[in-house]
Every structure is written in C-alpha cells, then in structure tokens.
Coordinates of C-alpha atoms in Angstrom, one line a residue:
X106 CA -6.5 1.8 23.0
X107 CA -4.7 -1.2 24.6
X108 CA -1.0 -1.9 24.5
X109 CA -1.0 -5.4 23.6
X110 CA -3.9 -8.1 22.9
X111 CA -3.4 -11.3 23.3
X112 CA -3.0 -13.3 20.1
X113 CA -0.9 -16.4 19.4
X114 CA 0.9 -15.8 15.9
X115 CA 1.4 -19.3 14.3
X116 CA 4.0 -18.8 12.0
X117 CA 7.8 -17.3 12.9
X118 CA 8.6 -14.5 10.6
X119 CA 7.9 -13.2 6.9
X120 CA 9.8 -10.8 4.5
X121 CA 7.6 -8.3 3.0
X122 CA 8.5 -6.7 -0.4
X123 CA 6.2 -3.9 -1.8
X124 CA 6.0 -3.1 -5.7
X125 CA 3.8 -1.5 -7.8
X126 CA 2.4 -4.5 -10.1
X127 CA 1.8 -6.5 -6.9
X128 CA 0.9 -4.4 -4.2
X129 CA 2.9 -6.8 -1.6
X130 CA 4.8 -10.0 -1.9
X131 CA 5.2 -12.3 1.5
X132 CA 7.8 -14.5 1.5
X133 CA 8.0 -17.2 4.5
X134 CA 11.6 -17.6 5.8
X135 CA 11.1 -21.3 6.5
X136 CA 9.6 -22.1 3.2
X137 CA 9.7 -20.7 -0.3
X138 CA 6.0 -20.1 -0.1
X139 CA 5.4 -16.5 -1.7
X140 CA 1.8 -15.1 -1.3
X141 CA 1.5 -11.9 -3.8
X142 CA -1.2 -9.6 -3.2
X143 CA -2.5 -7.5 -6.1
X144 CA -4.0 -3.7 -5.1
X145 CA -7.2 -2.6 -6.2
X146 CA -5.7 0.9 -7.5
X147 CA -9.0 2.5 -6.8
X148 CA -7.9 6.3 -8.1
X149 CA -6.7 4.3 -11.7
X150 CA -10.2 3.1 -12.2
X151 CA -12.3 6.3 -11.1
X152 CA -9.7 8.4 -13.2
X153 CA -11.9 8.7 -15.9
X154 CA -15.2 9.5 -13.8
X155 CA -13.1 12.6 -12.0
X156 CA -12.3 14.0 -15.0
X157 CA -15.5 14.2 -16.5
X158 CA -16.9 15.8 -13.2
X159 CA -14.2 17.7 -12.9
X160 CA -14.6 19.4 -16.6
X161 CA -18.0 19.4 -16.1
X162 CA -17.4 22.1 -13.0
X163 CA -14.8 24.1 -14.4
X164 CA -17.7 24.9 -17.5
X165 CA -20.5 25.6 -14.9
X166 CA -20.6 29.4 -13.2
X167 CA -18.7 29.8 -10.8
X168 CA -20.3 29.7 -7.3
X169 CA -23.7 28.3 -8.6
X170 CA -25.6 25.7 -7.1
X171 CA -24.8 23.1 -9.6
X172 CA -21.4 23.6 -9.5
X173 CA -21.8 23.0 -5.8
X174 CA -23.6 19.7 -6.8
X175 CA -20.9 18.6 -9.5
X176 CA -18.2 19.7 -6.4
X177 CA -20.2 17.3 -3.9
X178 CA -20.2 14.5 -6.4
X179 CA -16.4 14.4 -6.5
X180 CA -15.8 14.5 -3.1
X181 CA -18.0 11.6 -3.2
X182 CA -15.7 10.2 -5.2
X183 CA -12.6 10.9 -3.7
X184 CA -14.2 9.8 -0.6
X185 CA -15.0 6.0 -2.0
X186 CA -11.3 5.8 -3.5
X187 CA -10.1 6.6 0.2
X188 CA -12.3 4.2 1.4
X189 CA -11.5 1.1 -0.6
X190 CA -7.7 1.9 -0.2
X191 CA -8.1 2.0 3.4
X192 CA -10.2 -1.2 3.5
X193 CA -7.6 -3.2 1.3
X194 CA -4.7 -1.9 3.5
X195 CA -6.7 -3.0 7.1
X196 CA -7.4 -6.1 5.7
X197 CA -3.9 -6.8 4.5
X198 CA -2.0 -5.9 7.8
X199 CA -4.4 -7.1 10.4
X200 CA -3.9 -10.8 9.3
X201 CA -0.3 -10.2 8.7
X202 CA 0.4 -9.1 12.0
X203 CA -1.7 -11.7 13.7
X204 CA -0.1 -14.7 11.8
X205 CA 3.7 -13.6 11.9
X206 CA 5.5 -13.4 15.0
X207 CA 8.6 -11.1 13.1
X208 CA 8.2 -9.1 10.0
X209 CA 11.0 -8.1 8.1
X210 CA 10.1 -5.4 6.0
X211 CA 12.3 -3.3 3.2
X212 CA 12.4 0.5 4.2
X213 CA 11.3 2.8 1.4
X214 CA 11.8 6.4 0.5
X215 CA 8.5 7.3 -1.0
X216 CA 8.8 10.9 -1.1
X217 CA 12.0 10.4 -3.7
X218 CA 10.2 7.6 -5.3
X219 CA 7.1 10.4 -5.4
X220 CA 9.6 12.4 -7.8
X221 CA 9.6 10.5 -10.5
X222 CA 6.7 11.2 -12.6
X223 CA 6.0 8.3 -14.6
X224 CA 5.5 6.1 -11.1
X225 CA 4.1 9.3 -8.9
X226 CA 0.5 8.6 -9.5
X227 CA 0.5 4.8 -9.3
X228 CA 2.7 4.9 -6.0
X229 CA 0.0 7.6 -4.8
X230 CA -2.6 5.3 -5.5
X231 CA -1.1 2.3 -3.7
X232 CA -0.5 4.1 -0.2
X233 CA 3.0 2.5 0.8
X234 CA 3.7 4.8 3.5
X235 CA 0.0 4.0 5.3
X236 CA 0.5 0.3 4.8
X237 CA 4.1 1.1 6.8
X238 CA 2.3 3.1 9.6
X239 CA -0.5 0.8 10.0
X240 CA 2.2 -2.2 10.2
X241 CA 4.2 -0.4 12.9
X242 CA 1.0 0.2 15.3
X243 CA -0.5 -3.1 14.5
X244 CA 2.8 -4.8 15.3
X245 CA 2.9 -2.8 18.7
X246 CA -0.8 -3.9 19.4
X247 CA -0.5 -7.7 18.8
X248 CA 3.1 -8.0 20.2
X249 CA 4.7 -9.0 17.0
X250 CA 8.4 -7.4 15.6
X251 CA 9.0 -5.3 12.7
X252 CA 12.4 -5.2 11.5
X253 CA 12.9 -2.3 8.6
X254 CA 15.7 -3.8 6.3
X255 CA 18.0 -1.2 4.7
X256 CA 16.6 0.0 1.4
X257 CA 19.9 -0.5 -0.3
X258 CA 20.1 -4.4 0.6
X259 CA 19.2 -6.4 -2.3
X260 CA 16.5 -8.4 -1.1
X261 CA 15.0 -9.0 -4.3
X262 CA 18.1 -10.3 -5.8
X263 CA 19.2 -12.6 -2.9
X264 CA 17.8 -16.1 -3.2
X265 CA 15.9 -16.9 -0.1
X266 CA 17.2 -20.7 -0.1
X267 CA 21.2 -20.3 -0.6
X268 CA 21.6 -16.8 -0.1
X269 CA 23.6 -16.1 -3.5
X270 CA 23.0 -12.8 -5.2
X271 CA 21.6 -13.2 -8.6
X272 CA 21.4 -10.6 -11.3
X273 CA 18.2 -9.7 -12.4
X274 CA 17.1 -7.2 -15.4
X275 CA 14.6 -4.4 -13.7
X276 CA 11.5 -5.7 -15.3
X277 CA 11.1 -8.7 -13.5

C-alpha cells in the first residue's frame, strides 16, 4: 500500500458531525454551507425479511438440507446489508478526504452509545466506528489531517459564525 497519493485538496477545512437522523453533516468553516448525508440504513430495510427467514429456519428440522438452504438465504441477506453499508461509507469518505485538507471530527464513544437499548440498533446499522476508521487511514493515504474534537465540546450548540453557545432542545 502506498503511504501517500498525490491529491490536491481544493478546500481548506471541514467539520463533521455524525447523527442518527442525518448520518453525517459536513459544515465548511469558511462559509455556512452545510452538506447533509442520509444513510441508507440497510438493516432497518431488511429487518422484516430477516425475521421471516429466521422464523422459517427455526421451524425446520434441525440439520436438514432445507434448513441449510434457509441459513444460506439469511447469510446472503446479511452479506447484502454489509455490502450496502460498506459502499455508502466508501463513497462518503473518499470524496471528503480528497476535497478537504483538514477534517475536524467529534470523537464518539460508540460502545457507550450502544448501551442505550433504544438507539443501539440504529447506531449499529449506521457504522460510526467504520466511518472514523476509514477517515483515519484515508487521511494518511491522501495527505489530509484529521483532528478529533473532544466528545464533550458543544460543537452542535456553537454558532459557526460568531462562536456563541446556544441552548437547543435535544430533538433538533
């Protein structure tokens, strides 16, 4: 693998914020231009199909050929979910790293977020950690810098123009 690929980043810096409603919001520091990227959420879409197949497999004779066929179908659905997620993350991280010289990102404690049983399925469907991992290695590969902002820094509450802190309700 190459250490660095020659890429000329056109823009100076960007701030990145991850969320459940909108997967990533990229806000340019120079302007107030925000790009919002919605995740495909493949697990949520395939949830009913998985449930039907898993129920079918549980009712079949243990170890039979038909049960093996059903398990193979379940495996293909999981593989498709994984492929959709990987493709989305690749298509989001590569242009970001190629466009910006400096990427500022909030540090997330994904393991702690997964402890919330109401949000854990949505968080695991999005792939937050994989997104950060890809950003890190692509920044090294393309010569960009990744700055991790402390998780307690109120980046969502701070105005990008004047820097003042605003109180926002948790649902915004």
